[in-house]
Amino acid sequence: MPPSSTPDTVRKRSPWRWLWRFLFLVLLLVALALGSLWYVYDTRLKPAPGEWQYTWRIGRHEIPLSIRKALNFFSDPTYGQWLDWLPVNLSKQTSYGKLGLFWDHSTQSLLVLCNDCQIHWDGVASAPLRIPVVRAFIHQDKPDFFSGTISLGSREQPHLYLGWEGELQRDTFSMHINADELPISDIFYTLVPDIPELKHAVITGTISLGAQVVLPSFELKLSNPRTHDFTVSGLGTERLIHSQSTCGKPSQLPMNHWLVRAVMSAEDQRFEEHPGYDLQELMAAHDANQLQGSVIRGGSTITQQTAKLLFTGSERSLTRKLRELLYAVEMEQTLGKTRIMQLYLDNAPWGIYPDGKILCGAEAAAQHYFGRTAANLKREQAVWLAAMLHSPVAEARAWQRTGRINLGRAVWVAEYVRNAPNSGPRARQNVINALRRDPSLGMKPQTPN
């Protein structure tokens, strides 16, 4: 018979026995937790083949998540609060910025946070739109249907708030945003807070529009934009009333001159109607650029082009476009249409000289190409010059090689000339016939003295 255990022996073995039991219990709980997490992942988060997914990196491991399933799962308050105690960080650096997924207790909704956000907006500019912080609050109305708000702005203070509704499908998320009476100043302080004009400009008015955004492609469709009482002051554009161009002698043409009317036909057919910007043309340009995937059409008015020539430069970015808009709106208020057209004609680029120097100003262009003053241009010559403005350097080089420019565009410009002397249908057809008979108009380039 083995000796019976004494109380001292029991006391010595007990701590080890309890330690092993405790470790076993911990391992069991960990296994159960991991098993539960795997079950949740496998049944609620794992993407099906071809489904839109997000790759969740844990150390060296990458775990794909179904975007559709994850949004449905975590936007449910029962499960969304799990985000508070998950042992890993649901944040990732992407081409849009650093994206993070959180549960917002104050609104009881899922929060998608984008820091240093970059929005690639092909319909507006080639460079991405940069916003310090974008917060999207997501509330599930029913499976696959959501609503919420989006705030945009700085880390300290959002400036812009938008309401939205959305539907989630297998590989896309379609959002409808209804922006009603947004203060235009808030848009500028959100999108381009660092431009120098905001230190001086007083911006008033509101804008309303609808927007349809499809993710992840970020395809954007805008609808029914309208502004109310949009004004700008404080930029000092009134000093241009008596300014002189560096391009040479001013043309001083009346508003009904054939060159003036041909320039309107070519560059801005609603010049006399709009307040410095043309929402209809901007929408058409946006849609064309979105379809193409790059900026192929500008949508700028003659007023905006004048602002570009005199103030902002020609960088292809949303920052430049918005700066240009501020100057254009104020110029309409301080200068009026006639002075704006004079400034445009006296500063617009019209190609290059044979030595490579920039040729600018209507008077210099008329002398260079036709050996006469702008006031004495023939109707077909005025159309010919206006047709160059969409791409003056390329057209000038074509002229230097062949003596001709784009005949199709010149004909199109002539067809839409209105309100010039002798500009009825028969007169316009005579101009078109003259262009077709001799696209060079029998002239050779002349370098002004």
C-alpha positions as CSV (number, residue, x, y, z in Angstrom):
1,M,0.0,0.0,0.0
2,P,1.4,3.4,-0.9
3,P,1.7,5.8,1.8
4,S,-1.2,8.1,2.2
5,S,-0.6,11.8,1.2
6,T,0.0,14.0,4.1
7,P,-1.5,17.5,4.3
8,D,2.0,19.0,3.6
9,T,2.2,17.1,0.3
10,V,-1.3,18.2,-0.8
11,R,-0.3,21.8,0.0
12,K,2.8,21.5,-2.2
13,R,1.0,20.0,-5.2
14,S,-2.1,22.2,-5.1
15,P,-0.5,25.4,-6.6
16,W,0.7,23.5,-9.7
17,R,-2.6,21.7,-10.2
18,W,-4.5,25.1,-10.1
19,L,-2.0,26.7,-12.4
20,W,-2.4,24.0,-15.0
21,R,-6.2,24.2,-14.7
22,F,-6.0,28.0,-15.1
23,L,-3.8,27.8,-18.2
24,F,-6.1,25.1,-19.7
25,L,-9.1,27.4,-19.1
26,V,-7.3,30.4,-20.7
27,L,-6.3,28.3,-23.7
28,L,-9.9,27.0,-24.0
29,L,-11.3,30.5,-23.9
30,V,-8.8,31.7,-26.5
31,A,-9.6,28.8,-28.7
32,L,-13.3,29.5,-28.3
33,A,-12.8,33.2,-29.0
34,L,-10.7,32.4,-32.1
35,G,-13.2,29.8,-33.2
36,S,-16.1,32.3,-32.8
37,L,-14.2,35.0,-34.7
38,W,-13.5,32.5,-37.5
39,Y,-17.1,31.4,-37.6
40,V,-18.2,35.1,-37.8
41,Y,-15.6,35.7,-40.6
42,D,-16.5,32.6,-42.5
43,T,-20.3,33.2,-42.4
44,R,-20.6,37.0,-42.2
45,L,-17.5,38.6,-43.7
46,K,-15.7,36.3,-46.1
47,P,-16.1,37.6,-49.7
48,A,-17.5,35.4,-52.5
49,P,-15.5,35.1,-55.7
50,G,-15.5,38.3,-57.7
51,E,-17.0,40.4,-54.8
52,W,-15.8,43.9,-53.9
53,Q,-13.3,43.3,-51.1
54,Y,-11.0,45.0,-48.7
55,T,-7.7,43.3,-47.6
56,W,-7.2,43.3,-43.8
57,R,-3.5,42.9,-42.9
58,I,-2.7,41.3,-39.5
59,G,1.1,41.1,-39.2
60,R,2.2,39.1,-42.3
61,H,-1.2,37.7,-42.9
62,E,-3.8,39.2,-45.3
63,I,-7.5,38.5,-44.7
64,P,-9.9,39.5,-47.4
65,L,-13.2,41.1,-46.2
66,S,-16.4,41.5,-48.3
67,I,-17.2,45.2,-48.3
68,R,-20.9,44.5,-48.7
69,K,-21.0,42.0,-45.8
70,A,-18.7,44.1,-43.6
71,L,-20.9,47.2,-43.9
72,N,-24.0,45.3,-43.3
73,F,-22.4,43.6,-40.3
74,F,-20.7,46.5,-38.6
75,S,-23.4,49.0,-39.2
76,D,-25.7,46.9,-37.0
77,P,-25.4,48.3,-33.5
78,T,-25.3,44.8,-32.0
79,Y,-22.0,44.1,-33.8
80,G,-20.7,47.5,-34.6
81,Q,-19.6,48.0,-31.0
82,W,-17.2,45.0,-31.4
83,L,-14.9,47.5,-33.2
84,D,-14.1,49.0,-29.8
85,W,-12.4,45.9,-28.5
86,L,-11.1,44.1,-31.6
87,P,-7.4,43.3,-31.0
88,V,-6.4,44.7,-34.4
89,N,-6.6,48.1,-36.1
90,L,-9.1,48.3,-39.0
91,S,-7.1,51.1,-40.7
92,K,-5.3,51.0,-44.0
93,Q,-3.3,53.3,-46.3
94,T,-5.1,53.4,-49.7
95,S,-4.9,55.5,-52.8
96,Y,-7.7,57.6,-51.3
97,G,-5.8,58.2,-48.1
98,K,-5.7,56.5,-44.7
99,L,-9.1,54.8,-44.2
100,G,-10.3,53.6,-40.8
101,L,-13.4,51.8,-39.5
102,F,-14.9,52.8,-36.1
103,W,-18.1,52.7,-34.1
104,D,-19.4,56.2,-33.2
105,H,-21.3,56.0,-29.9
106,S,-22.7,59.5,-30.1
107,T,-24.6,58.8,-33.3
108,Q,-24.9,55.0,-32.9
109,S,-23.6,54.5,-36.4
110,L,-20.6,53.2,-38.3
111,L,-17.9,55.8,-39.0
112,V,-15.5,55.5,-42.0
113,L,-12.7,58.0,-41.4
114,C,-10.4,59.1,-44.2
115,N,-7.3,61.1,-43.2
116,D,-5.3,63.1,-45.8
117,C,-8.0,62.1,-48.2
118,Q,-7.4,62.3,-52.0
119,I,-10.3,62.3,-54.3
120,H,-9.6,61.6,-58.0
121,W,-12.1,63.7,-59.9
122,D,-11.4,63.1,-63.5
123,G,-14.3,65.3,-64.6
124,V,-12.8,68.4,-63.1
125,A,-9.0,68.2,-62.9
126,S,-6.1,65.9,-63.5
127,A,-4.7,66.4,-60.0
128,P,-6.5,64.8,-57.1
129,L,-8.6,66.8,-54.7
130,R,-7.0,66.8,-51.2
131,I,-9.1,67.1,-48.0
132,P,-7.5,66.7,-44.6
133,V,-10.4,64.7,-43.1
134,V,-13.5,63.2,-44.5
135,R,-16.0,61.5,-42.1
136,A,-18.8,59.3,-43.4
137,F,-21.4,58.3,-40.8
138,I,-23.3,55.2,-41.9
139,H,-26.7,54.1,-40.6
140,Q,-28.3,50.9,-41.8
141,D,-31.9,51.4,-42.8
142,K,-32.3,47.8,-43.9
143,P,-29.9,45.2,-45.3
144,D,-27.9,46.8,-48.2
145,F,-29.6,50.2,-47.8
146,F,-28.0,53.0,-45.8
147,S,-28.2,56.7,-45.0
148,G,-26.1,59.1,-43.1
149,T,-24.0,62.3,-43.3
150,I,-20.6,63.2,-44.6
151,S,-18.5,65.9,-43.1
152,L,-15.4,67.4,-44.8
153,G,-12.8,69.8,-43.5
154,S,-9.8,70.2,-41.3
155,R,-9.0,68.0,-38.3
156,E,-10.1,70.7,-36.0
157,Q,-13.3,71.9,-37.6
158,P,-15.4,70.4,-40.5
159,H,-16.8,73.0,-42.8
160,L,-19.1,71.1,-45.0
161,Y,-21.9,68.7,-44.1
162,L,-23.8,66.6,-46.6
163,G,-26.7,64.1,-46.2
164,W,-26.8,61.0,-48.3
165,E,-28.6,57.7,-49.0
166,G,-27.0,54.7,-50.6
167,E,-27.5,51.1,-51.9
168,L,-24.9,48.5,-51.6
169,Q,-24.6,45.9,-54.3
170,R,-22.2,43.0,-55.0
171,D,-19.3,45.1,-56.3
172,T,-20.5,48.7,-56.1
173,F,-21.9,51.2,-53.6
174,S,-24.2,53.8,-55.1
175,M,-24.7,57.0,-53.1
176,H,-27.1,59.8,-53.7
177,I,-26.1,63.1,-52.2
178,N,-28.6,66.0,-51.9
179,A,-26.8,69.3,-51.2
180,D,-29.3,72.0,-50.5
181,E,-28.4,75.7,-50.0
182,L,-24.7,75.1,-49.1
183,P,-22.8,78.3,-48.3
184,I,-20.4,78.8,-51.2
185,S,-17.8,80.2,-48.8
186,D,-17.8,76.9,-46.8
187,I,-17.0,75.0,-50.0
188,F,-13.9,77.2,-50.6
189,Y,-12.7,76.9,-47.0
190,T,-13.1,73.1,-47.3
191,L,-11.6,72.4,-50.7
192,V,-8.9,75.1,-51.0
193,P,-8.4,76.6,-47.5
194,D,-4.8,77.8,-48.3
195,I,-5.4,79.9,-51.4
196,P,-4.3,83.5,-50.9
197,E,-7.6,84.9,-52.1
198,L,-9.4,83.7,-49.0
199,K,-7.5,86.2,-46.9
200,H,-9.2,89.1,-48.7
201,A,-12.3,87.8,-50.5
202,V,-15.8,88.3,-49.1
203,I,-17.9,85.4,-50.6
204,T,-21.6,85.3,-50.3
205,G,-24.4,83.1,-51.7
206,T,-25.4,79.4,-51.7
207,I,-25.4,76.5,-54.1
208,S,-27.7,73.5,-54.4
209,L,-27.3,70.4,-56.5
210,G,-27.7,66.6,-56.5
211,A,-24.9,64.1,-56.9
212,Q,-24.7,60.4,-57.6
213,V,-21.4,58.8,-56.6
214,V,-20.5,55.2,-57.5
215,L,-17.7,53.5,-55.5
216,P,-15.1,52.2,-55.8
217,S,-14.7,53.8,-59.3
218,F,-15.7,57.2,-57.9
219,E,-17.8,57.8,-61.0
220,L,-19.7,61.1,-60.3
221,K,-22.8,62.5,-61.9
222,L,-24.1,65.9,-61.0
223,S,-27.6,67.2,-61.5
224,N,-29.5,70.4,-61.4
225,P,-26.9,72.8,-59.9
226,R,-28.1,76.2,-59.1
227,T,-26.6,79.2,-57.2
228,H,-28.3,81.9,-55.3
229,D,-26.9,85.4,-54.7
230,F,-23.3,84.4,-55.4
231,T,-21.1,87.4,-55.1
232,V,-17.4,88.1,-54.5
233,S,-15.7,91.3,-53.4
234,G,-12.3,92.3,-52.0
235,L,-10.0,91.0,-54.8
236,G,-9.3,94.4,-56.4
237,T,-10.3,93.6,-59.9
238,E,-11.7,97.1,-60.4
239,R,-8.1,98.2,-61.0
240,L,-8.4,96.5,-64.5
241,I,-10.8,99.2,-65.7
242,H,-7.8,101.3,-67.0
243,S,-5.1,98.6,-67.2
244,Q,-2.9,98.2,-70.3
245,S,-2.0,94.9,-71.9
246,T,1.7,93.8,-72.2
247,C,0.8,92.2,-75.6
248,G,0.8,95.5,-77.5
249,K,-1.7,97.9,-78.9
250,P,-5.3,97.4,-77.7
251,S,-7.8,96.4,-80.4
252,Q,-10.7,98.6,-79.1
253,L,-13.4,96.7,-81.0
254,P,-17.1,97.3,-80.5
255,M,-19.2,94.5,-79.1
256,N,-20.9,93.8,-82.5
257,H,-17.6,93.5,-84.4
258,W,-17.2,90.2,-86.3
259,L,-14.1,89.2,-84.4
260,V,-15.9,89.8,-81.1
261,R,-18.9,87.8,-82.2
262,A,-16.7,85.0,-83.7
263,V,-14.8,84.8,-80.4
264,M,-18.1,84.4,-78.5
265,S,-19.1,81.7,-81.0
266,A,-15.9,79.8,-80.6
267,E,-15.3,80.2,-76.8
268,D,-18.5,81.2,-74.9
269,Q,-21.8,81.4,-76.7
270,R,-23.7,82.5,-73.6
271,F,-21.1,85.1,-72.7
272,E,-23.7,87.9,-72.5
273,E,-26.1,85.9,-70.4
274,H,-24.1,84.2,-67.6
275,P,-22.7,85.8,-64.4
276,G,-19.1,84.8,-65.1
277,Y,-19.6,81.1,-64.9
278,D,-21.8,78.8,-67.0
279,L,-23.3,75.9,-65.0
280,Q,-24.8,74.4,-68.1
281,E,-21.4,74.3,-69.9
282,L,-19.6,73.1,-66.8
283,M,-22.0,70.2,-66.5
284,A,-21.5,69.3,-70.1
285,A,-17.7,69.5,-69.7
286,H,-17.8,67.4,-66.5
287,D,-19.8,64.6,-68.2
288,A,-17.5,64.6,-71.3
289,N,-14.4,64.4,-69.1
290,Q,-15.9,61.7,-66.9
291,L,-16.7,59.6,-69.9
292,Q,-13.2,60.1,-71.3
293,G,-11.4,59.6,-68.0
294,S,-9.3,62.8,-68.4
295,V,-9.8,66.5,-68.9
296,I,-10.6,67.0,-72.5
297,R,-13.0,69.9,-72.2
298,G,-12.7,72.9,-70.0
299,G,-16.1,74.5,-69.6
300,S,-14.6,77.9,-68.8
301,T,-16.3,81.1,-69.8
302,I,-14.5,84.0,-71.5
303,T,-14.6,85.7,-68.1
304,Q,-12.9,82.7,-66.4
305,Q,-10.3,82.5,-69.2
306,T,-9.6,86.2,-68.7
307,A,-9.1,85.6,-65.0
308,K,-6.7,82.7,-65.9
309,L,-4.7,85.0,-68.2
310,L,-4.4,87.9,-65.7
311,F,-4.3,86.2,-62.3
312,T,-4.2,82.4,-61.9
313,G,-2.1,80.9,-64.6
314,S,-2.9,77.7,-66.5
315,E,-2.2,74.9,-64.0
316,R,-4.7,72.0,-64.5
317,S,-6.0,71.7,-61.0
318,L,-9.2,72.2,-59.0
319,T,-7.3,74.9,-56.9
320,R,-6.7,77.0,-60.0
321,K,-10.3,76.5,-61.2
322,L,-11.7,77.7,-57.9
323,R,-9.4,80.7,-57.7
324,E,-10.4,81.5,-61.3
325,L,-14.0,81.4,-60.4
326,L,-13.6,83.9,-57.6
327,Y,-12.0,86.4,-59.9
328,A,-14.5,85.8,-62.6
329,V,-17.5,86.5,-60.4
330,E,-16.0,89.7,-59.0
331,M,-14.9,90.9,-62.5
332,E,-18.5,90.6,-63.8
333,Q,-19.5,92.9,-60.9
334,T,-16.7,95.4,-61.2
335,L,-15.9,95.5,-64.9
336,G,-18.9,94.5,-67.0
337,K,-19.1,92.5,-70.2
338,T,-17.6,95.0,-72.6
339,R,-14.4,95.6,-70.5
340,I,-14.0,91.9,-69.9
341,M,-14.2,91.2,-73.6
342,Q,-11.6,93.9,-74.3
343,L,-9.3,92.4,-71.7
344,Y,-9.7,89.0,-73.2
345,L,-9.0,90.1,-76.8
346,D,-6.0,92.2,-75.7
347,N,-4.4,89.3,-73.7
348,A,-5.5,86.1,-75.3
349,P,-2.7,83.9,-76.8
350,W,-2.9,83.6,-80.6
351,G,0.0,81.2,-81.3
352,I,3.7,81.8,-81.6
353,Y,6.0,83.8,-83.8
354,P,8.5,81.8,-86.0
355,D,11.2,82.5,-83.4
356,G,9.1,80.7,-80.8
357,K,7.9,83.8,-78.9
358,I,4.3,83.9,-77.7
359,L,2.0,85.9,-79.9
360,C,-0.8,87.5,-77.9
361,G,-3.5,90.1,-78.4
362,A,-6.0,90.4,-81.2
363,E,-4.3,93.5,-82.7
364,A,-0.9,91.7,-82.9
365,A,-2.6,88.5,-84.3
366,A,-4.4,90.4,-87.0
367,Q,-1.2,92.1,-88.1
368,H,0.8,88.9,-88.0
369,Y,-1.5,86.6,-89.9
370,F,-3.3,89.1,-92.2
371,G,-1.2,92.3,-92.3
372,R,-4.1,94.5,-91.2
373,T,-5.6,95.9,-88.0
374,A,-8.2,94.0,-86.1
375,A,-10.8,96.6,-86.8
376,N,-10.4,96.0,-90.6
377,L,-10.5,92.2,-90.6
378,K,-12.7,90.6,-93.2
379,R,-15.5,88.4,-91.8
380,E,-13.8,85.1,-92.8
381,Q,-10.5,86.4,-91.3
382,A,-12.2,87.1,-88.0
383,V,-13.7,83.6,-88.0
384,W,-10.3,82.2,-88.8
385,L,-8.6,83.9,-85.9
386,A,-11.4,82.9,-83.5
387,A,-11.1,79.3,-84.5
388,M,-7.5,79.3,-83.4
389,L,-8.2,80.1,-79.7
390,H,-9.1,76.6,-78.6
391,S,-5.5,75.5,-79.2
392,P,-3.5,78.5,-80.4
393,V,0.0,77.1,-80.4
394,A,-0.9,73.9,-82.3
395,E,-2.9,75.9,-84.8
396,A,0.0,78.4,-85.2
397,R,2.4,75.5,-85.9
398,A,0.0,74.1,-88.5
399,W,-0.2,77.5,-90.0
400,Q,3.6,77.8,-90.2
401,R,3.8,74.3,-91.9
402,T,0.9,74.6,-94.3
403,G,-0.6,78.1,-94.2
404,R,-3.9,76.6,-92.9
405,I,-5.7,75.8,-89.7
406,N,-8.5,73.5,-88.7
407,L,-11.1,74.1,-91.4
408,G,-13.8,72.1,-89.7
409,R,-13.6,74.2,-86.6
410,A,-13.6,77.4,-88.6
411,V,-16.8,76.4,-90.4
412,W,-18.4,75.5,-87.0
413,V,-17.5,78.9,-85.6
414,A,-18.9,80.7,-88.6
415,E,-22.2,78.8,-88.3
416,Y,-22.8,80.1,-84.8
417,V,-21.9,83.8,-85.2
418,R,-24.8,86.0,-84.2
419,N,-25.6,89.7,-83.8
420,A,-22.7,91.0,-86.0
421,P,-23.3,93.3,-88.9
422,N,-24.5,91.3,-92.0
423,S,-24.4,87.9,-90.1
424,G,-27.6,86.3,-91.3
425,P,-27.8,82.8,-92.7
426,R,-26.8,83.8,-96.2
427,A,-23.9,85.9,-95.0
428,R,-22.6,83.2,-92.8
429,Q,-22.8,80.7,-95.7
430,N,-20.8,83.1,-97.8
431,V,-18.1,83.2,-95.1
432,I,-18.1,79.4,-94.9
433,N,-17.7,79.2,-98.7
434,A,-14.8,81.6,-98.6
435,L,-13.1,79.4,-96.0
436,R,-13.7,76.3,-98.0
437,R,-12.4,77.7,-101.2
438,D,-9.1,78.8,-99.6
439,P,-8.5,77.9,-96.0
440,S,-5.3,80.0,-96.0
441,L,-7.4,83.0,-97.2
442,G,-4.6,83.8,-99.6
443,M,-2.5,85.2,-96.8
444,K,1.0,84.5,-95.6
445,P,2.3,85.1,-92.0
446,Q,3.9,88.5,-91.5
447,T,6.0,89.4,-88.5
448,P,5.0,92.8,-87.1
449,N,7.7,95.4,-87.0
